[in-house]
PDB file of C-alpha atoms in Angstrom:
ATOM      1  CA  GLY A   1      81.882 -99.850-195.543  1.00  0.00           C
ATOM      2  CA  ALA A   2      84.363-101.623-193.316  1.00  0.00           C
ATOM      3  CA  GLY A   3      82.987-103.313-190.254  1.00  0.00           C
ATOM      4  CA  VAL A   4      84.621-104.235-186.970  1.00  0.00           C
ATOM      5  CA  SER A   5      87.645-106.426-187.539  1.00  0.00           C
ATOM      6  CA  GLN A   6      89.424-108.703-185.095  1.00  0.00           C
ATOM      7  CA  SER A   7      92.676-110.589-185.224  1.00  0.00           C
ATOM      8  CA  PRO A   8      93.690-113.298-185.077  1.00  0.00           C
ATOM      9  CA  SER A   9      90.560-115.194-186.062  1.00  0.00           C
ATOM     10  CA  ASN A  10      91.859-118.273-184.262  1.00  0.00           C
ATOM     11  CA  LYS A  11      94.497-118.678-181.587  1.00  0.00           C
ATOM     12  CA  VAL A  12      95.779-121.862-179.994  1.00  0.00           C
ATOM     13  CA  THR A  13      98.075-121.450-177.029  1.00  0.00           C
ATOM     14  CA  GLU A  14      99.503-123.467-174.193  1.00  0.00           C
ATOM     15  CA  LYS A  15      98.392-123.061-170.620  1.00  0.00           C
ATOM     16  CA  GLY A  16     100.472-120.403-168.894  1.00  0.00           C
ATOM     17  CA  LYS A  17     101.289-118.381-172.001  1.00  0.00           C
ATOM     18  CA  ASP A  18     100.161-114.791-172.569  1.00  0.00           C
ATOM     19  CA  VAL A  19      97.941-113.863-175.521  1.00  0.00           C
ATOM     20  CA  GLU A  20      96.938-110.586-177.164  1.00  0.00           C
ATOM     21  CA  LEU A  21      93.714-110.141-179.073  1.00  0.00           C
ATOM     22  CA  ARG A  22      93.180-107.135-181.313  1.00  0.00           C
ATOM     23  CA  CYS A  23      90.077-105.197-182.292  1.00  0.00           C
ATOM     24  CA  ASP A  24      89.720-102.506-184.965  1.00  0.00           C
ATOM     25  CA  PRO A  25      86.388-100.702-184.520  1.00  0.00           C
ATOM     26  CA  ILE A  26      84.375 -98.971-187.197  1.00  0.00           C
ATOM     27  CA  SER A  27      85.827 -95.550-187.977  1.00  0.00           C
ATOM     28  CA  GLY A  28      84.147 -92.826-185.905  1.00  0.00           C
ATOM     29  CA  HIS A  29      82.821 -95.212-183.278  1.00  0.00           C
ATOM     30  CA  THR A  30      83.962 -93.820-179.953  1.00  0.00           C
ATOM     31  CA  ALA A  31      82.576 -96.625-177.801  1.00  0.00           C
ATOM     32  CA  LEU A  32      84.195-100.068-177.856  1.00  0.00           C
ATOM     33  CA  TYR A  33      83.187-103.199-175.970  1.00  0.00           C
ATOM     34  CA  TRP A  34      84.674-106.627-175.356  1.00  0.00           C
ATOM     35  CA  TYR A  35      82.516-109.680-174.712  1.00  0.00           C
ATOM     36  CA  ARG A  36      83.268-113.337-174.199  1.00  0.00           C
ATOM     37  CA  GLN A  37      81.199-116.216-175.543  1.00  0.00           C
ATOM     38  CA  SER A  38      81.754-119.587-173.911  1.00  0.00           C
ATOM     39  CA  LEU A  39      79.758-122.803-173.769  1.00  0.00           C
ATOM     40  CA  GLY A  40      79.141-122.714-170.070  1.00  0.00           C
ATOM     41  CA  GLN A  41      78.551-119.004-169.545  1.00  0.00           C
ATOM     42  CA  GLY A  42      76.976-117.769-172.778  1.00  0.00           C
ATOM     43  CA  LEU A  43      77.771-114.203-173.840  1.00  0.00           C
ATOM     44  CA  GLU A  44      79.273-112.004-171.117  1.00  0.00           C
ATOM     45  CA  PHE A  45      80.350-108.386-170.992  1.00  0.00           C
ATOM     46  CA  LEU A  46      84.025-107.827-170.183  1.00  0.00           C
ATOM     47  CA  ILE A  47      84.922-104.140-170.566  1.00  0.00           C
ATOM     48  CA  TYR A  48      83.694-100.860-172.069  1.00  0.00           C
ATOM     49  CA  PHE A  49      85.833 -98.077-173.533  1.00  0.00           C
ATOM     50  CA  GLN A  50      84.761 -94.528-174.248  1.00  0.00           C
ATOM     51  CA  GLY A  51      87.622 -93.056-176.229  1.00  0.00           C
ATOM     52  CA  ASN A  52      90.784 -94.305-174.568  1.00  0.00           C
ATOM     53  CA  SER A  53      89.247 -94.562-171.105  1.00  0.00           C
ATOM     54  CA  ALA A  54      87.651 -97.663-169.630  1.00  0.00           C
ATOM     55  CA  PRO A  55      84.947 -96.466-167.221  1.00  0.00           C
ATOM     56  CA  ASP A  56      83.484 -99.956-166.834  1.00  0.00           C
ATOM     57  CA  LYS A  57      85.815-102.920-166.315  1.00  0.00           C
ATOM     58  CA  SER A  58      83.352-104.806-164.166  1.00  0.00           C
ATOM     59  CA  GLY A  59      83.203-107.883-166.405  1.00  0.00           C
ATOM     60  CA  LEU A  60      86.900-108.741-166.430  1.00  0.00           C
ATOM     61  CA  PRO A  61      87.008-112.139-164.704  1.00  0.00           C
ATOM     62  CA  SER A  62      90.391-111.801-163.005  1.00  0.00           C
ATOM     63  CA  ASP A  63      93.499-109.633-162.829  1.00  0.00           C
ATOM     64  CA  ARG A  64      95.023-111.803-165.562  1.00  0.00           C
ATOM     65  CA  PHE A  65      92.785-109.937-167.994  1.00  0.00           C
ATOM     66  CA  SER A  66      93.561-106.396-169.105  1.00  0.00           C
ATOM     67  CA  ALA A  67      92.714-104.199-172.053  1.00  0.00           C
ATOM     68  CA  GLU A  68      93.818-100.927-173.514  1.00  0.00           C
ATOM     69  CA  ARG A  69      92.774 -98.657-176.311  1.00  0.00           C
ATOM     70  CA  THR A  70      95.005 -96.185-178.101  1.00  0.00           C
ATOM     71  CA  GLY A  71      94.194 -93.217-180.327  1.00  0.00           C
ATOM     72  CA  GLY A  72      90.505 -93.782-179.694  1.00  0.00           C
ATOM     73  CA  SER A  73      90.651 -96.628-182.172  1.00  0.00           C
ATOM     74  CA  VAL A  74      92.420 -99.997-181.882  1.00  0.00           C
ATOM     75  CA  SER A  75      91.988-101.997-178.699  1.00  0.00           C
ATOM     76  CA  THR A  76      94.005-104.918-177.367  1.00  0.00           C
ATOM     77  CA  LEU A  77      92.739-107.472-174.865  1.00  0.00           C
ATOM     78  CA  THR A  78      95.578-109.248-173.073  1.00  0.00           C
ATOM     79  CA  ILE A  79      95.233-112.450-171.110  1.00  0.00           C
ATOM     80  CA  GLN A  80      98.241-113.352-168.988  1.00  0.00           C
ATOM     81  CA  ARG A  81      99.098-116.870-167.816  1.00  0.00           C
ATOM     82  CA  THR A  82      96.225-118.372-169.780  1.00  0.00           C
ATOM     83  CA  GLN A  83      94.138-121.127-168.234  1.00  0.00           C
ATOM     84  CA  GLN A  84      91.978-123.729-169.948  1.00  0.00           C
ATOM     85  CA  GLU A  85      88.834-121.996-168.724  1.00  0.00           C
ATOM     86  CA  ASP A  86      89.847-118.955-170.783  1.00  0.00           C
ATOM     87  CA  SER A  87      89.010-120.921-173.940  1.00  0.00           C
ATOM     88  CA  ALA A  88      86.163-119.037-175.603  1.00  0.00           C
ATOM     89  CA  VAL A  89      85.272-116.743-178.470  1.00  0.00           C
ATOM     90  CA  TYR A  90      86.201-113.158-177.684  1.00  0.00           C
ATOM     91  CA  LEU A  91      83.965-110.630-179.413  1.00  0.00           C
ATOM     92  CA  CYS A  92      84.532-106.945-179.921  1.00  0.00           C
ATOM     93  CA  ALA A  93      81.809-104.414-180.711  1.00  0.00           C
ATOM     94  CA  SER A  94      81.713-100.682-181.364  1.00  0.00           C
ATOM     95  CA  SER A  95      79.057 -97.986-181.493  1.00  0.00           C
ATOM     96  CA  LEU A  96      78.585 -94.364-182.485  1.00  0.00           C
ATOM     97  CA  PRO A  97      78.538 -91.608-179.842  1.00  0.00           C
ATOM     98  CA  GLY A  98      75.210 -91.612-178.023  1.00  0.00           C
ATOM     99  CA  SER A  99      73.981 -94.800-179.677  1.00  0.00           C
ATOM    100  CA  GLU A 100      73.278 -98.055-177.869  1.00  0.00           C
ATOM    101  CA  THR A 101      73.385-100.047-181.107  1.00  0.00           C
ATOM    102  CA  GLN A 102      76.560-102.111-181.225  1.00  0.00           C
ATOM    103  CA  TYR A 103      78.168-103.655-184.273  1.00  0.00           C
ATOM    104  CA  PHE A 104      80.112-106.822-183.675  1.00  0.00           C
ATOM    105  CA  GLY A 105      83.268-108.194-185.176  1.00  0.00           C
ATOM    106  CA  PRO A 106      83.655-111.849-186.201  1.00  0.00           C
ATOM    107  CA  GLY A 107      85.443-112.761-182.983  1.00  0.00           C
ATOM    108  CA  THR A 108      88.682-114.463-182.003  1.00  0.00           C
ATOM    109  CA  ARG A 109      88.374-118.130-181.116  1.00  0.00           C
ATOM    110  CA  LEU A 110      90.874-118.875-178.332  1.00  0.00           C
ATOM    111  CA  LEU A 111      91.817-122.417-177.385  1.00  0.00           C
ATOM    112  CA  VAL A 112      94.059-122.996-174.393  1.00  0.00           C
ATOM    113  CA  LEU A 113      95.605-126.458-174.313  1.00  0.00           C
TER     114      LEU A 113
ATOM    115  CA  ALA P   1      69.847-105.233-162.042  1.00  0.00           C
ATOM    116  CA  GLN P   2      68.522-106.287-165.387  1.00  0.00           C
ATOM    117  CA  SER P   3      68.204-109.687-166.986  1.00  0.00           C
ATOM    118  CA  VAL P   4      66.835-111.464-170.012  1.00  0.00           C
ATOM    119  CA  THR P   5      65.247-114.909-170.191  1.00  0.00           C
ATOM    120  CA  GLN P   6      64.759-116.729-173.447  1.00  0.00           C
ATOM    121  CA  LEU P   7      62.071-119.274-172.799  1.00  0.00           C
ATOM    122  CA  ASP P   8      63.127-121.872-175.367  1.00  0.00           C
ATOM    123  CA  SER P   9      66.650-123.152-175.918  1.00  0.00           C
ATOM    124  CA  HIS P  10      65.609-124.822-179.199  1.00  0.00           C
ATOM    125  CA  VAL P  11      62.770-124.137-181.647  1.00  0.00           C
ATOM    126  CA  SER P  12      62.091-126.280-184.700  1.00  0.00           C
ATOM    127  CA  VAL P  13      59.766-125.236-187.531  1.00  0.00           C
ATOM    128  CA  SER P  14      59.020-126.257-191.103  1.00  0.00           C
ATOM    129  CA  GLU P  15      59.906-123.968-193.963  1.00  0.00           C
ATOM    130  CA  GLY P  16      57.015-121.620-194.727  1.00  0.00           C
ATOM    131  CA  THR P  17      55.488-121.811-191.223  1.00  0.00           C
ATOM    132  CA  PRO P  18      55.526-119.010-188.628  1.00  0.00           C
ATOM    133  CA  VAL P  19      58.386-118.475-186.212  1.00  0.00           C
ATOM    134  CA  LEU P  20      57.989-117.412-182.571  1.00  0.00           C
ATOM    135  CA  LEU P  21      61.012-116.946-180.304  1.00  0.00           C
ATOM    136  CA  ARG P  22      60.085-115.902-176.794  1.00  0.00           C
ATOM    137  CA  CYS P  23      61.910-113.441-174.559  1.00  0.00           C
ATOM    138  CA  ASN P  24      61.097-111.938-171.162  1.00  0.00           C
ATOM    139  CA  TYR P  25      63.128-109.188-169.579  1.00  0.00           C
ATOM    140  CA  SER P  26      63.595-107.707-166.158  1.00  0.00           C
ATOM    141  CA  SER P  27      64.613-104.089-165.812  1.00  0.00           C
ATOM    142  CA  SER P  28      64.108-101.365-163.258  1.00  0.00           C
ATOM    143  CA  TYR P  29      63.542 -98.736-165.911  1.00  0.00           C
ATOM    144  CA  SER P  30      62.393 -98.467-169.515  1.00  0.00           C
ATOM    145  CA  PRO P  31      64.856-100.679-171.354  1.00  0.00           C
ATOM    146  CA  SER P  32      66.438-100.702-174.773  1.00  0.00           C
ATOM    147  CA  LEU P  33      65.954-104.182-176.204  1.00  0.00           C
ATOM    148  CA  PHE P  34      67.536-105.912-179.165  1.00  0.00           C
ATOM    149  CA  TRP P  35      67.465-109.161-181.069  1.00  0.00           C
ATOM    150  CA  TYR P  36      70.727-110.376-182.583  1.00  0.00           C
ATOM    151  CA  VAL P  37      71.259-113.401-184.831  1.00  0.00           C
ATOM    152  CA  GLN P  38      74.369-115.544-185.074  1.00  0.00           C
ATOM    153  CA  HIS P  39      74.815-117.910-187.992  1.00  0.00           C
ATOM    154  CA  PRO P  40      77.261-120.809-187.522  1.00  0.00           C
ATOM    155  CA  ASN P  41      80.846-119.563-187.245  1.00  0.00           C
ATOM    156  CA  LYS P  42      79.737-116.003-187.941  1.00  0.00           C
ATOM    157  CA  GLY P  43      79.584-112.825-185.879  1.00  0.00           C
ATOM    158  CA  LEU P  44      76.489-111.333-184.292  1.00  0.00           C
ATOM    159  CA  GLN P  45      74.181-109.415-186.608  1.00  0.00           C
ATOM    160  CA  LEU P  46      71.580-106.929-185.392  1.00  0.00           C
ATOM    161  CA  LEU P  47      68.037-107.953-186.382  1.00  0.00           C
ATOM    162  CA  LEU P  48      66.074-105.159-184.728  1.00  0.00           C
ATOM    163  CA  LYS P  49      65.949-102.835-181.732  1.00  0.00           C
ATOM    164  CA  TYR P  50      63.349-101.253-179.472  1.00  0.00           C
ATOM    165  CA  THR P  51      64.139 -97.879-177.923  1.00  0.00           C
ATOM    166  CA  SER P  52      60.783 -96.606-176.570  1.00  0.00           C
ATOM    167  CA  ALA P  53      59.332 -95.425-179.856  1.00  0.00           C
ATOM    168  CA  ALA P  54      56.762 -97.731-181.547  1.00  0.00           C
ATOM    169  CA  THR P  55      56.067-100.914-179.598  1.00  0.00           C
ATOM    170  CA  LEU P  56      55.992-103.008-182.786  1.00  0.00           C
ATOM    171  CA  VAL P  57      59.463-103.049-184.261  1.00  0.00           C
ATOM    172  CA  LYS P  58      60.290-104.246-187.750  1.00  0.00           C
ATOM    173  CA  GLY P  59      63.704-105.627-188.517  1.00  0.00           C
ATOM    174  CA  ILE P  60      65.634-107.179-191.337  1.00  0.00           C
ATOM    175  CA  ASN P  61      64.686-110.337-193.252  1.00  0.00           C
ATOM    176  CA  GLY P  62      60.993-110.069-192.370  1.00  0.00           C
ATOM    177  CA  PHE P  63      61.409-110.350-188.586  1.00  0.00           C
ATOM    178  CA  GLU P  64      59.517-108.202-186.131  1.00  0.00           C
ATOM    179  CA  ALA P  65      59.111-107.974-182.383  1.00  0.00           C
ATOM    180  CA  GLU P  66      56.523-106.463-180.086  1.00  0.00           C
ATOM    181  CA  PHE P  67      57.395-104.770-176.812  1.00  0.00           C
ATOM    182  CA  LYS P  68      54.752-105.512-174.159  1.00  0.00           C
ATOM    183  CA  LYS P  69      55.493-103.675-170.937  1.00  0.00           C
ATOM    184  CA  SER P  70      52.615-105.283-169.015  1.00  0.00           C
ATOM    185  CA  GLU P  71      54.006-108.728-169.799  1.00  0.00           C
ATOM    186  CA  THR P  72      57.701-107.684-169.758  1.00  0.00           C
ATOM    187  CA  SER P  73      58.064-109.516-173.050  1.00  0.00           C
ATOM    188  CA  PHE P  74      59.799-108.862-176.356  1.00  0.00           C
ATOM    189  CA  HIS P  75      58.981-111.883-178.520  1.00  0.00           C
ATOM    190  CA  LEU P  76      60.448-112.240-182.011  1.00  0.00           C
ATOM    191  CA  THR P  77      58.222-113.385-184.872  1.00  0.00           C
ATOM    192  CA  LYS P  78      58.328-114.034-188.589  1.00  0.00           C
ATOM    193  CA  PRO P  79      55.288-115.041-190.662  1.00  0.00           C
ATOM    194  CA  SER P  80      57.064-117.577-192.853  1.00  0.00           C
ATOM    195  CA  ALA P  81      60.352-119.305-192.073  1.00  0.00           C
ATOM    196  CA  HIS P  82      63.067-119.724-194.660  1.00  0.00           C
ATOM    197  CA  MET P  83      65.875-122.246-194.599  1.00  0.00           C
ATOM    198  CA  SER P  84      68.371-119.399-194.301  1.00  0.00           C
ATOM    199  CA  ASP P  85      66.792-118.378-190.966  1.00  0.00           C
ATOM    200  CA  ALA P  86      68.392-121.368-189.248  1.00  0.00           C
ATOM    201  CA  ALA P  87      70.734-119.815-186.669  1.00  0.00           C
ATOM    202  CA  GLU P  88      71.004-118.894-182.999  1.00  0.00           C
ATOM    203  CA  TYR P  89      69.023-115.878-181.826  1.00  0.00           C
ATOM    204  CA  PHE P  90      69.813-113.722-178.812  1.00  0.00           C
ATOM    205  CA  CYS P  91      67.488-111.393-176.946  1.00  0.00           C
ATOM    206  CA  VAL P  92      69.512-108.574-175.426  1.00  0.00           C
ATOM    207  CA  VAL P  93      68.904-105.692-173.011  1.00  0.00           C
ATOM    208  CA  SER P  94      71.109-102.629-172.824  1.00  0.00           C
ATOM    209  CA  PHE P  95      72.090-100.847-169.615  1.00  0.00           C
ATOM    210  CA  SER P  96      73.307 -97.279-169.348  1.00  0.00           C
ATOM    211  CA  GLY P  97      74.008 -95.734-165.969  1.00  0.00           C
ATOM    212  CA  GLY P  98      76.778 -94.901-163.563  1.00  0.00           C
ATOM    213  CA  THR P  99      80.061 -95.471-165.327  1.00  0.00           C
ATOM    214  CA  SER P 100      78.604 -97.680-168.025  1.00  0.00           C
ATOM    215  CA  TYR P 101      76.873 -96.958-171.276  1.00  0.00           C
ATOM    216  CA  GLY P 102      75.289 -99.477-173.622  1.00  0.00           C
ATOM    217  CA  LYS P 103      76.430-102.492-171.606  1.00  0.00           C
ATOM    218  CA  LEU P 104      74.606-105.478-173.100  1.00  0.00           C
ATOM    219  CA  THR P 105      73.144-108.379-171.155  1.00  0.00           C
ATOM    220  CA  PHE P 106      72.394-111.401-173.339  1.00  0.00           C
ATOM    221  CA  GLY P 107      69.823-114.139-173.032  1.00  0.00           C
ATOM    222  CA  GLN P 108      71.058-117.711-173.267  1.00  0.00           C
ATOM    223  CA  GLY P 109      70.085-117.946-176.922  1.00  0.00           C
ATOM    224  CA  THR P 110      67.515-119.899-178.923  1.00  0.00           C
ATOM    225  CA  ILE P 111      68.667-122.227-181.672  1.00  0.00           C
ATOM    226  CA  LEU P 112      66.210-122.130-184.577  1.00  0.00           C
ATOM    227  CA  THR P 113      66.086-125.170-186.850  1.00  0.00           C
ATOM    228  CA  VAL P 114      64.141-124.981-190.116  1.00  0.00           C
ATOM    229  CA  HIS P 115      63.082-128.220-191.780  1.00  0.00           C
ATOM    230  CA  PRO P 116      62.383-128.454-195.520  1.00  0.00           C
TER     231      PRO P 116
END
């Protein structure tokens, strides 16, 4: 069956521009997570959605980062006024209700010049 | 707070020899623990998980891990390495509580190299 998909797979942007990263979770997975993988910090949690609500946003590094989820499905992570330190791979994962097992997408590799 | 420490940043083995990737965790309650693998330029794939059932957990591709509460360890092993096992491996602990559910904390990763 279809797994978690993310788009774009690669994104190059200039410092100061806004970017949007998209995640399509596995059908029926009510929980959705965003993580960031960078050389200096490893893999870090950003935000957790249950349905369309985000009860845990504790990992968002600054107010330039925001995320939303619509229809209990697709999620968008937006980074405003990008900085070079935002360069990383952004990973999305989803899980079934009541399960702690997460399935990851291939990631979006973001490079801020 | 919970945390995970992977004791080796790099492990190198010869094909056909055993693999041991070490992980220690810190958690204030009985944790859910996972091992994920990441092949170059690929996403994270679940190898196995421990969720307080049997302490010896079998995963995909011949990997297994043993949960040892007294040692707070969850080491990953495989009897015989294959070239295709070369990848980065992450030990992961899951947190559920308060407003969060299933929030994963990752170890720093262990890069496994397999020599012919």
